[in-house]
mmCIF file of C-alpha atoms and ligand atoms in Angstrom:
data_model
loop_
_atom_site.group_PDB
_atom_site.id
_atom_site.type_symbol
_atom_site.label_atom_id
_atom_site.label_comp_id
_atom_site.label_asym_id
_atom_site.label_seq_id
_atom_site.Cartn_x
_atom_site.Cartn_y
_atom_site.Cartn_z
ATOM 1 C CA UNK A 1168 13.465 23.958 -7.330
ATOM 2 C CA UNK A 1169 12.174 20.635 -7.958
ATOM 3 C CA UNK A 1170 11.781 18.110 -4.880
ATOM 4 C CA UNK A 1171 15.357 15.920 -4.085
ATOM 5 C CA UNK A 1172 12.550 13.404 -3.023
ATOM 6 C CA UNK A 1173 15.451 10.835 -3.193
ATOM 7 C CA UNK A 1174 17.741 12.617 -0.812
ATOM 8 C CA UNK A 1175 19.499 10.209 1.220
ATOM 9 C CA UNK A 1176 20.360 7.793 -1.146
ATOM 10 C CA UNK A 1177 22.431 9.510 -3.754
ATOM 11 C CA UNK A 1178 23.086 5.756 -5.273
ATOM 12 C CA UNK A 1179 19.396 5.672 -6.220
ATOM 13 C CA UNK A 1180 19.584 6.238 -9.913
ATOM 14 C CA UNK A 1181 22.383 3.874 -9.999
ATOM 15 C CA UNK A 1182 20.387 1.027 -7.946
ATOM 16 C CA UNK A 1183 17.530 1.280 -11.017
ATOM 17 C CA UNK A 1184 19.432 1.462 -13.927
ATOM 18 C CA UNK A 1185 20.955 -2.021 -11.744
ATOM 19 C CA UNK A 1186 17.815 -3.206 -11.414
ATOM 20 C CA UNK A 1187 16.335 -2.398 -15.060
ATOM 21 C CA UNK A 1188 19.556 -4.174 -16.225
ATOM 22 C CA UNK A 1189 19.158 -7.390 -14.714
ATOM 23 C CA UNK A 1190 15.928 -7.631 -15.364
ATOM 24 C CA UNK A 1191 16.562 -7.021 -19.024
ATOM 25 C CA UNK A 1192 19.358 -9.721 -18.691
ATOM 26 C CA UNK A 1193 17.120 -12.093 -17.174
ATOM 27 C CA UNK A 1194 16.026 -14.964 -19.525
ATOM 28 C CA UNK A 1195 13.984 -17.173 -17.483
ATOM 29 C CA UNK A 1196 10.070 -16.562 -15.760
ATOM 30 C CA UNK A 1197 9.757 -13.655 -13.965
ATOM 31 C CA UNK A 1198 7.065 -13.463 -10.811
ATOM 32 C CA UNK A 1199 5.814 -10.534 -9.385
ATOM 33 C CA UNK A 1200 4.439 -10.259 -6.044
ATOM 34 C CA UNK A 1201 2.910 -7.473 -3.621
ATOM 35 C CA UNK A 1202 1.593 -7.508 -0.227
ATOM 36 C CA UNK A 1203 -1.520 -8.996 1.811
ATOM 37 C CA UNK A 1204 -4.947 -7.395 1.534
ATOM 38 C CA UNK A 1205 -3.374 -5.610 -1.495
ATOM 39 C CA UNK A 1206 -4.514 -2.140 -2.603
ATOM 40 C CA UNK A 1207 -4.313 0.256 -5.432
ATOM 41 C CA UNK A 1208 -0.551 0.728 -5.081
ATOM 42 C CA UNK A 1209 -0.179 -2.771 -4.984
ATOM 43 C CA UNK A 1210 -2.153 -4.159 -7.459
ATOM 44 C CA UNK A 1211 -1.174 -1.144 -9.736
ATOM 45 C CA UNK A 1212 2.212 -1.274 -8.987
ATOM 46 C CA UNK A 1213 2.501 -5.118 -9.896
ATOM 47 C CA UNK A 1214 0.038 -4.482 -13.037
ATOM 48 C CA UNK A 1215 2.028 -1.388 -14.100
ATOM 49 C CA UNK A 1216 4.957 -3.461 -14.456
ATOM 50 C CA UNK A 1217 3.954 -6.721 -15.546
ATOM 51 C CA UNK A 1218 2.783 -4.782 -18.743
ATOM 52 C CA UNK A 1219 6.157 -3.353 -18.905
ATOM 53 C CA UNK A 1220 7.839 -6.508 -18.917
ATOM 54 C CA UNK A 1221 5.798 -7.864 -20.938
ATOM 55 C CA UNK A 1222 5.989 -5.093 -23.508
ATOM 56 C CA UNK A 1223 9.526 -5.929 -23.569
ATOM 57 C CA UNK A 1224 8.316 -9.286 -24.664
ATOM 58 C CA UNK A 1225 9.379 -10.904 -21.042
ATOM 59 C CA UNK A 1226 6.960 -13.615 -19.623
ATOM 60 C CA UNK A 1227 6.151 -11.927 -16.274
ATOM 61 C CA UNK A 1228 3.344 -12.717 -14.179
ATOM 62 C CA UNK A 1229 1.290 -11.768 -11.518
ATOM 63 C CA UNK A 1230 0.463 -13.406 -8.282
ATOM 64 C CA UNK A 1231 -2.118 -11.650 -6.832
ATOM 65 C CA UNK A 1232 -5.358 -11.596 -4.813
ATOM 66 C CA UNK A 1233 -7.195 -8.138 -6.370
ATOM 67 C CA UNK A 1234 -10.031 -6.812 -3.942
ATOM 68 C CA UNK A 1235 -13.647 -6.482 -5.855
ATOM 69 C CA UNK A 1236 -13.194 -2.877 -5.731
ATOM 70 C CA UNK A 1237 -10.280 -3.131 -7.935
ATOM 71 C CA UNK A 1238 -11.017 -5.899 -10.073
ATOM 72 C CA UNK A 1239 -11.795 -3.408 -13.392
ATOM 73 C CA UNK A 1240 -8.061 -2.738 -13.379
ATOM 74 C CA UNK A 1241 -6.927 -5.837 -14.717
ATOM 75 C CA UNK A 1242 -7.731 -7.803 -17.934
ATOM 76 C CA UNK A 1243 -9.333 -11.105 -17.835
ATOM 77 C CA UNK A 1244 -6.507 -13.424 -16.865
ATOM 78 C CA UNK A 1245 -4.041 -11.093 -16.518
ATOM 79 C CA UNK A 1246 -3.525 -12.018 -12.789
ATOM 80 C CA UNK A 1247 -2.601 -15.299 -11.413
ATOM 81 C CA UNK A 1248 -4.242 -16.041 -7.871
ATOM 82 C CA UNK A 1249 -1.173 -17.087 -5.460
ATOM 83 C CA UNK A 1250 0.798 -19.916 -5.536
ATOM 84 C CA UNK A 1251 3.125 -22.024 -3.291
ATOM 85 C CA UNK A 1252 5.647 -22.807 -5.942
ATOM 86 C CA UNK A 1253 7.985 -21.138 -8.321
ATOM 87 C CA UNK A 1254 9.156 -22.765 -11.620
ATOM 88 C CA UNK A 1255 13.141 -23.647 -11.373
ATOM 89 C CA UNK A 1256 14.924 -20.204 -12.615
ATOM 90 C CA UNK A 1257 12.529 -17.181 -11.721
ATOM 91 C CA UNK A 1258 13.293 -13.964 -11.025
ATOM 92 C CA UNK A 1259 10.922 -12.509 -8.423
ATOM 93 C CA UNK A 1260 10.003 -9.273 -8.466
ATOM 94 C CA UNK A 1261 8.410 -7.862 -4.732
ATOM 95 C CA UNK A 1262 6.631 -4.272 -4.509
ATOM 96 C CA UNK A 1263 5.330 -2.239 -1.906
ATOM 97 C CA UNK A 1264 6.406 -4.777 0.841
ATOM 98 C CA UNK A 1265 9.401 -5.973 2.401
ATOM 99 C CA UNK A 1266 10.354 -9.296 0.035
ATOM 100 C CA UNK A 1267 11.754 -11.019 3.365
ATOM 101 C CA UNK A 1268 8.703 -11.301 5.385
ATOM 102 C CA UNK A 1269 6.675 -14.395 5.218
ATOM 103 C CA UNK A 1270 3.630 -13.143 6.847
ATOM 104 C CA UNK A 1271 2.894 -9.679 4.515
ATOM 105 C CA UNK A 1272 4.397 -11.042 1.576
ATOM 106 C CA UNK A 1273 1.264 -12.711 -0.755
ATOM 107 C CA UNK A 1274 1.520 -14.559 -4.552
ATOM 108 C CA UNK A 1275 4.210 -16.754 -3.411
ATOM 109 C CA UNK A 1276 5.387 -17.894 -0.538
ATOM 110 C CA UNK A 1277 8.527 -16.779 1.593
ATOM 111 C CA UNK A 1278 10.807 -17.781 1.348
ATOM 112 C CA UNK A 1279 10.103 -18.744 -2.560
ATOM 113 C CA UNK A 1280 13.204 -20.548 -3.464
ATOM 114 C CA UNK A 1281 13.750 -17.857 -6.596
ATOM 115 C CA UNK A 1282 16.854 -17.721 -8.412
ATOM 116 C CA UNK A 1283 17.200 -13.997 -8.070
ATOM 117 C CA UNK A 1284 15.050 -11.583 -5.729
ATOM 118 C CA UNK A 1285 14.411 -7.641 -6.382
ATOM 119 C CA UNK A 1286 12.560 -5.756 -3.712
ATOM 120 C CA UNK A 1287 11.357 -2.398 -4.557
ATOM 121 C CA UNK A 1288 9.163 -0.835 -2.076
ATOM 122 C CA UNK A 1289 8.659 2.911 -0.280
ATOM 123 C CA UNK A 1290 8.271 1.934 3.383
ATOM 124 C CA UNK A 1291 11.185 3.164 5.659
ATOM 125 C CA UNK A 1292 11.036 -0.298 7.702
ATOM 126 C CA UNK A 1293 12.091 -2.605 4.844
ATOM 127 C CA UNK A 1294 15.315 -5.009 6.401
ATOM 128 C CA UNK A 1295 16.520 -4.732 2.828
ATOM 129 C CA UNK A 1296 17.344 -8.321 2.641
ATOM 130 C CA UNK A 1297 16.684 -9.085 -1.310
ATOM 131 C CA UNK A 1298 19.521 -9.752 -3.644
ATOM 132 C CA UNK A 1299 18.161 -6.107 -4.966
ATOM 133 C CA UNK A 1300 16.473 -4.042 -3.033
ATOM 134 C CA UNK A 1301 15.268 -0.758 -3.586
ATOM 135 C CA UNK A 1302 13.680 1.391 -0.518
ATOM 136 C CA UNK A 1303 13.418 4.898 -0.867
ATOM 137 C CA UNK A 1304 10.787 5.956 1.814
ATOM 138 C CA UNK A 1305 10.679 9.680 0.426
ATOM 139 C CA UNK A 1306 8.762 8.556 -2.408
ATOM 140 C CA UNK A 1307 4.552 8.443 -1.782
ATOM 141 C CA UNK A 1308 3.711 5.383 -3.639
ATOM 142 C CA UNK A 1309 5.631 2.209 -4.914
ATOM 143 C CA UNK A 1310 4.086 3.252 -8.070
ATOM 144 C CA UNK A 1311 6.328 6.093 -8.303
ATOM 145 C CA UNK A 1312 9.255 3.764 -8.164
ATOM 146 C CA UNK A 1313 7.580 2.018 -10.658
ATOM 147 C CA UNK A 1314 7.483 4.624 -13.039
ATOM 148 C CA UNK A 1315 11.338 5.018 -12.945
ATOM 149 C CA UNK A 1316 11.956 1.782 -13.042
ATOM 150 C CA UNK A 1317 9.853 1.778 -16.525
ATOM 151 C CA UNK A 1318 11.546 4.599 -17.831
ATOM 152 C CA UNK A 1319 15.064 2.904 -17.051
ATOM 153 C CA UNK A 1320 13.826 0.185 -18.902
ATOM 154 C CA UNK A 1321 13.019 1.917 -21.502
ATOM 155 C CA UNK A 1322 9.972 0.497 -22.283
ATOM 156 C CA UNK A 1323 7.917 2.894 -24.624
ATOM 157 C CA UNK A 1324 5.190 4.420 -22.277
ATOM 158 C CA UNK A 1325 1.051 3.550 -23.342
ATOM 159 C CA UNK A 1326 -1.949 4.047 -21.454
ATOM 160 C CA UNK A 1327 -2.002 0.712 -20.495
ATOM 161 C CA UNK A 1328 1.186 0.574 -18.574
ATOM 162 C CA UNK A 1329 0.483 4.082 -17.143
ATOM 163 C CA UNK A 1330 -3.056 3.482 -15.831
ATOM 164 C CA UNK A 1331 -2.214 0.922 -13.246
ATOM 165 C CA UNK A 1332 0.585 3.294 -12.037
ATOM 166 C CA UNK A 1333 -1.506 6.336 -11.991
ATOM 167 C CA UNK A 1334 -4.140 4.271 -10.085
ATOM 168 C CA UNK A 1335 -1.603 3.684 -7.538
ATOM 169 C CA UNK A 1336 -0.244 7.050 -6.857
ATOM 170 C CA UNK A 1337 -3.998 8.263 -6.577
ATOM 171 C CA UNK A 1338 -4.695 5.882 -4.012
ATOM 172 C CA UNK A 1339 -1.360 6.105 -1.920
ATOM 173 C CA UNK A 1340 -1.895 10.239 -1.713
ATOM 174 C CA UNK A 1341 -5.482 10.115 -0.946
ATOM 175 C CA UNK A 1342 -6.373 11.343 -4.197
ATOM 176 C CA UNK A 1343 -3.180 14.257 -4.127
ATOM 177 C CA UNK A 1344 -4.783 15.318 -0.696
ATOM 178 C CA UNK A 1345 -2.061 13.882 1.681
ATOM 179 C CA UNK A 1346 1.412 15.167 2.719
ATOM 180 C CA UNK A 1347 3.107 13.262 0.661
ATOM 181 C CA UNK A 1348 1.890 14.542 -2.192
ATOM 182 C CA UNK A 1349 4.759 16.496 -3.767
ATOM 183 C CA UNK A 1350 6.181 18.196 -6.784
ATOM 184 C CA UNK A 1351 7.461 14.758 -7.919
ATOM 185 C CA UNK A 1352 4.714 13.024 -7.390
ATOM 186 C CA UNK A 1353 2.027 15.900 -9.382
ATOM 187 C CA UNK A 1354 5.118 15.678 -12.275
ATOM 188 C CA UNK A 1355 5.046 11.729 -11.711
ATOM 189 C CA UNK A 1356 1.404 12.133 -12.364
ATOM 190 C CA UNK A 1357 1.388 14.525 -15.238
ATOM 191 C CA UNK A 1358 4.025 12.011 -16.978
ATOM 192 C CA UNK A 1359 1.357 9.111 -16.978
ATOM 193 C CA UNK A 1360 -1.905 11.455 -17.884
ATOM 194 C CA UNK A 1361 0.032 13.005 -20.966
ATOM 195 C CA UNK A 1362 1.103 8.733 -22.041
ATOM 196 C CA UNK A 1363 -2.966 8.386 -21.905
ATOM 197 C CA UNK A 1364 -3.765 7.451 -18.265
ATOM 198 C CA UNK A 1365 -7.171 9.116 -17.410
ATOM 199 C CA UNK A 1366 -7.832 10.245 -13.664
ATOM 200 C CA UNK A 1367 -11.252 10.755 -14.785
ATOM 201 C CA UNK A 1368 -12.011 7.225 -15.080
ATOM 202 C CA UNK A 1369 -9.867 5.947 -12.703
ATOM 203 C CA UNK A 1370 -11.539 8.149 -9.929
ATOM 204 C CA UNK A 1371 -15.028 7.493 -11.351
ATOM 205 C CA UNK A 1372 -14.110 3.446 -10.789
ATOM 206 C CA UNK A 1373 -12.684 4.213 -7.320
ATOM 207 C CA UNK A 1374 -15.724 6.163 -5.972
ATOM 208 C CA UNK A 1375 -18.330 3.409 -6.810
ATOM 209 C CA UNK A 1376 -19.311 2.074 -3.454
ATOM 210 C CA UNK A 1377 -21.502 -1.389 -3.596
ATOM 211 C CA UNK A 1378 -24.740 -1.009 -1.023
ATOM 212 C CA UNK A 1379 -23.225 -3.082 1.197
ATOM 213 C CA UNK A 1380 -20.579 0.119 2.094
ATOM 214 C CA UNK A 1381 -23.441 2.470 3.025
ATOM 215 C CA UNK A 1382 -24.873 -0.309 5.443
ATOM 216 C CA UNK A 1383 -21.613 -0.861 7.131
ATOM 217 C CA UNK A 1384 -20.753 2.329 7.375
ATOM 218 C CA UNK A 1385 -23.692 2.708 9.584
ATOM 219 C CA UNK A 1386 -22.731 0.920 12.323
ATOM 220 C CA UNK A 1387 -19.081 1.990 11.521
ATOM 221 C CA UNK A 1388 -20.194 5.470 12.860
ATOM 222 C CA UNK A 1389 -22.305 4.120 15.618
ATOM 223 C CA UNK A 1390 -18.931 3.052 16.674
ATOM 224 C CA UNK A 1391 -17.069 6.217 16.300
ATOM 225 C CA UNK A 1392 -15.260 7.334 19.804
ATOM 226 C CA UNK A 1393 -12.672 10.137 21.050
ATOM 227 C CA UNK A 1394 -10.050 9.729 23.202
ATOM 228 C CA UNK A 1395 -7.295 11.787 24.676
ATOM 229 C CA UNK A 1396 -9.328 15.381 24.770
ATOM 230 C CA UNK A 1397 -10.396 14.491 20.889
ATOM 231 C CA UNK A 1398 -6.927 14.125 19.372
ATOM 232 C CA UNK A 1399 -7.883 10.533 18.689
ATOM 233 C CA UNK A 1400 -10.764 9.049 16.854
ATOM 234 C CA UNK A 1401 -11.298 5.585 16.566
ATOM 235 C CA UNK A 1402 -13.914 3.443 15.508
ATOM 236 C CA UNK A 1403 -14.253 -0.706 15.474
ATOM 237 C CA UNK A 1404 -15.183 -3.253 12.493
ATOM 238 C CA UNK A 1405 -15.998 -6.899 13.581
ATOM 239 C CA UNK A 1406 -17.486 -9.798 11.502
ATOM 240 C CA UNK A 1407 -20.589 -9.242 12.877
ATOM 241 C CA UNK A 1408 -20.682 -5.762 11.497
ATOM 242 C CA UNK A 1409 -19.742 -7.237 8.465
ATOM 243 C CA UNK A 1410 -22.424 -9.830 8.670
ATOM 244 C CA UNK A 1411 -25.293 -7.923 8.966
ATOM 245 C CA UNK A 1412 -24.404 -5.039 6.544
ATOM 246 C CA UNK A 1413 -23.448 -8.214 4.064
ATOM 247 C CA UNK A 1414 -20.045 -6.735 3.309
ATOM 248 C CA UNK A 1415 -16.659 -8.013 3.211
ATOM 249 C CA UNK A 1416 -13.333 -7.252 5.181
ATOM 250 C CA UNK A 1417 -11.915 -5.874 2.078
ATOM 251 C CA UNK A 1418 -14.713 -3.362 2.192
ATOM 252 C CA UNK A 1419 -13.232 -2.669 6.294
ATOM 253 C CA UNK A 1420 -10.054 -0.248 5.397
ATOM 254 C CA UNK A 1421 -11.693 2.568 3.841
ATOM 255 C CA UNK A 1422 -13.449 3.663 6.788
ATOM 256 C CA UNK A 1423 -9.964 4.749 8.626
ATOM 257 C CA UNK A 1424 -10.370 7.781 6.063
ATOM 258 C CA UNK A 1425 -13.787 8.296 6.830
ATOM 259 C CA UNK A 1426 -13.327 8.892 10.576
ATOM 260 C CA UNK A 1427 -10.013 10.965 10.249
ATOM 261 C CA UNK A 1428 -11.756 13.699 8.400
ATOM 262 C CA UNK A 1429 -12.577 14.575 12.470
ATOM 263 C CA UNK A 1430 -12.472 17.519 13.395
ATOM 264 C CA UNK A 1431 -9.241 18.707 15.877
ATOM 265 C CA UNK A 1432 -8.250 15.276 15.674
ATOM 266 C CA UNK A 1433 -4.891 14.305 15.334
ATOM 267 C CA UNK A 1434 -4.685 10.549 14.617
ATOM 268 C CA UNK A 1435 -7.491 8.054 13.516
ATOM 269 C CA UNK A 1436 -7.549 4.379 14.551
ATOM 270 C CA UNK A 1437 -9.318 1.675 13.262
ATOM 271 C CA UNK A 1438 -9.564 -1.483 15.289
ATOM 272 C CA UNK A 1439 -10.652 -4.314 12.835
ATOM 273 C CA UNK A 1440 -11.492 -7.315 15.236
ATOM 274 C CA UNK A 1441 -11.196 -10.474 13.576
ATOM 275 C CA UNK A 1442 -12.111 -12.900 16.966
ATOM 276 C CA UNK A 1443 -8.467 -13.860 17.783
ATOM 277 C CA UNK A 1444 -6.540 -11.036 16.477
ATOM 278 C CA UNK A 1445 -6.792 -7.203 16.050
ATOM 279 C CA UNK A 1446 -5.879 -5.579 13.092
ATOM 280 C CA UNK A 1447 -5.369 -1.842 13.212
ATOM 281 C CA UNK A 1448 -5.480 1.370 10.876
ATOM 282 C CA UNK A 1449 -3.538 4.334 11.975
ATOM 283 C CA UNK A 1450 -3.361 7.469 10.102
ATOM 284 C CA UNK A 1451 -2.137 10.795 11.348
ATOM 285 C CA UNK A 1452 -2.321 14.309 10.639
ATOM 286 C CA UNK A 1453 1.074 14.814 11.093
ATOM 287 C CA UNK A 1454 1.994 15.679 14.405
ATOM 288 C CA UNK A 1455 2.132 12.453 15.845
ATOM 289 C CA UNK A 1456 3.865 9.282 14.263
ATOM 290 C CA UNK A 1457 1.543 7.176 13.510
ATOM 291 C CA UNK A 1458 4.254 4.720 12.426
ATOM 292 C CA UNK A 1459 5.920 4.843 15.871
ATOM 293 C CA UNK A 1460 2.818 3.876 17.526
ATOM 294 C CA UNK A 1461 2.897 0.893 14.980
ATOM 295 C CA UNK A 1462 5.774 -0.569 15.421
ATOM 296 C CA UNK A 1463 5.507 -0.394 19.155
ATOM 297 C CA UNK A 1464 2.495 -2.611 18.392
ATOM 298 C CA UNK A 1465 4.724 -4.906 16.937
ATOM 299 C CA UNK A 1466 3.781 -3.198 13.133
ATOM 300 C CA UNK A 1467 5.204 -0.923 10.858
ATOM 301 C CA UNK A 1468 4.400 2.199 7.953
ATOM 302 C CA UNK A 1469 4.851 5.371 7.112
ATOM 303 C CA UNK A 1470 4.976 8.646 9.813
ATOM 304 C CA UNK A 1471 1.665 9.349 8.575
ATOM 305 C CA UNK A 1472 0.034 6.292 7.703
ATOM 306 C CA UNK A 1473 0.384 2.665 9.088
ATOM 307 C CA UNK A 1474 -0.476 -0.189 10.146
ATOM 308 C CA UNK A 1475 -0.552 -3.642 13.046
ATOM 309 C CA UNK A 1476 -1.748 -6.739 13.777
ATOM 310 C CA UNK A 1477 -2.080 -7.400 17.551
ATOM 311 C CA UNK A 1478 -2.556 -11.544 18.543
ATOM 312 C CA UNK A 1479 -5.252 -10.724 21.372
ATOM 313 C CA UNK A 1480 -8.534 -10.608 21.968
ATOM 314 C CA UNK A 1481 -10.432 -7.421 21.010
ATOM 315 C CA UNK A 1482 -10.671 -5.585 24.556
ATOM 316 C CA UNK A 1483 -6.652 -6.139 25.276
ATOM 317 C CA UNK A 1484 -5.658 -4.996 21.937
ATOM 318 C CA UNK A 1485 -7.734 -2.157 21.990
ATOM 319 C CA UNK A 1486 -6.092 -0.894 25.602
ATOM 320 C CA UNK A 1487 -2.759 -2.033 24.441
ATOM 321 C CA UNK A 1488 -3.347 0.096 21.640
ATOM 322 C CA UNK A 1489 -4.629 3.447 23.481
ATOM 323 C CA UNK A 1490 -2.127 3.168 25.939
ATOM 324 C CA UNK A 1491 0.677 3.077 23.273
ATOM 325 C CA UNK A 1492 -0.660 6.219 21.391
ATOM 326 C CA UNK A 1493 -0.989 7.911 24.725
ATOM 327 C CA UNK A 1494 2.513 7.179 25.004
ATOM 328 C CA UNK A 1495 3.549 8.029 21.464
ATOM 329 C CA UNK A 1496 1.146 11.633 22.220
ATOM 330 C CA UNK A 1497 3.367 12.019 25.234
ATOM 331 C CA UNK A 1498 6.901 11.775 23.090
ATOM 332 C CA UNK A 1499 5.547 13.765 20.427
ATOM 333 C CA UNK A 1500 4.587 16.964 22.973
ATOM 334 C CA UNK A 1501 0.687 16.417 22.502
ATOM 335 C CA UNK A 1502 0.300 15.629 26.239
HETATM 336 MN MN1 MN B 2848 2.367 1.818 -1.088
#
């Protein structure tokens, strides 16, 4: 029986065909906007449906700050950098992110003073404030939304629209390794491979590391520590890390998935010290909520992956942040 992956919200194929139609209505500019320190399923998600829209001969565009490791997704040009302003009459279009929040929202700025606002992400903390919104948590990547968005649009699929997608559902599953990774999502996937996306190059673009990675990831695993009998593994990123390996932040969040391959561990934490404030990584095996531990840390994300930033120095975030997932062990029968 195939996977009800939208159970919950029985109104969901109503709330696209809604949102396909007023975007087909719409006769003005239409933006489209993702998240801060975007990745795959943001940039592909945005991408995906830029091409779309612009398939349908709408002039859509892309506000967007691509990483280096993603920047042979898009064409020359194809993506705006952000920008404070929107022209009189836009419809904005925000993915993968909750449209209402000034500080994770990046192209344009929040509030953007659009004529219309559709939010269409897949994390279960959206407040759901757009004139649209969209948030179906049981779905593994925005990109998945994406795609059946598209197909209510009826925009005639090509490899170029489905690449971007593709890209993101790879990324957002771990490659079709994580939980979320369902029968939806593997006939999500087979769609966009049979309209001429290729995993093959997609994965071969993904796994290209610049040297700078294997330097950092050095002192990344010099880092590595255990806590709570070995359920947790964390390990620490700062800029001087960064500094002497010569890489970037954007090059930080990958390593979360290199420590959580631990063995017996149950959740992985990266603490990504920036001076004055603490980013962190969480990503669980399943038996803890990771995205508990995260919003008690003021954050938010998925049960199995997510996400925080903490506003204090790198010693008090780090015990603010044990103590919590001791606490969120405790709750979830670990301890
Ligand atoms: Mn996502």
């Amino acid at each position: 029986m195939p996977d009800a992956d939208n159970y919950g919200n029985p109104d969901y194929p109503a709330q696209l065909a809604e949102m396909a139609r007023v975007l087909q209505l719409h006769r003005g500019p239409i933006a489209i906007a993702s998240h801060v320190d975007a990745d795959g399923d943001a940039v592909g998600s945005v991408l995906g449906l830029q091409r779309a829209l612009r398939a349908l001969g709408k002039p859509a565009q892309a506000f967007l700050r691509v990483p280096n490791y993603l920047a042979f997704l898009p064409e020359a040009g194809e993506v705006s950098p952000p920008r404070a302003q929107l022209e009189p009459g836009t419809l904005l279009v925000v993915l993968d992110v909750d449209s209402s929040d000034p500080l994770r929202v990046e192209g344009v700025a929040i509030p953007s003073g659009a004529e219309l606002v559709l939010n269409l992400d897949h994390h279960g903390t959206n407040s759901r404030r757009a004139d649209l919104s969209i948030v179906e948590p049981g779905k593994a990547a925005t990109c998945q939304l994406v795609k059946e968005l598209v197909d209510s649009l009826g925009v005639p699929w090509t490899a170029d629209i489905a690449t971007p997608v593709l890209l993101g559902l790879v990324t957002d599953t771990g490659s079709f390794r994580f939980m979320n990774t369902n029968g939806a999502v593997l006939r999500c996937a087979a769609e966009l491979v049979e309209w001429g996306a290729s995993l093959s190059w997609i994965n071969n673009h993904l796994s290209q590391q610049p040297k700078s990675h294997y330097a950092l990831l050095v002192s990344v695993l010099s880092s590595m520590e255990f806590h709570f009998s070995d359920l947790v593994v964390s390990a620490q990123i700062n800029q001087a890390m960064l500094d002497s390996a010569g890489a970037g932040w954007e090059e930080a969040e990958a390593f979360v998935n290199t420590i959580r391959s631990a063995q017996g561990t149950e959740l992985a934490v990266l603490f990504k010290d920036y001076g004055d404030n603490v980013k962190i990584s969480l990503r669980s095996r399943g038996r803890v909520s990771a995205q508990a531990i995260a919003v008690a840390c003021g954050g938010g994300g998925h049960h199995a992956a997510a996400g925080a930033t903490l506003n204090l120095p790198y010693l008090e975030a780090r015990a603010t942040v044990l103590g919590k997932i001791e606490e969120q062990l405790q709750i979830d029968g670990l301890r």
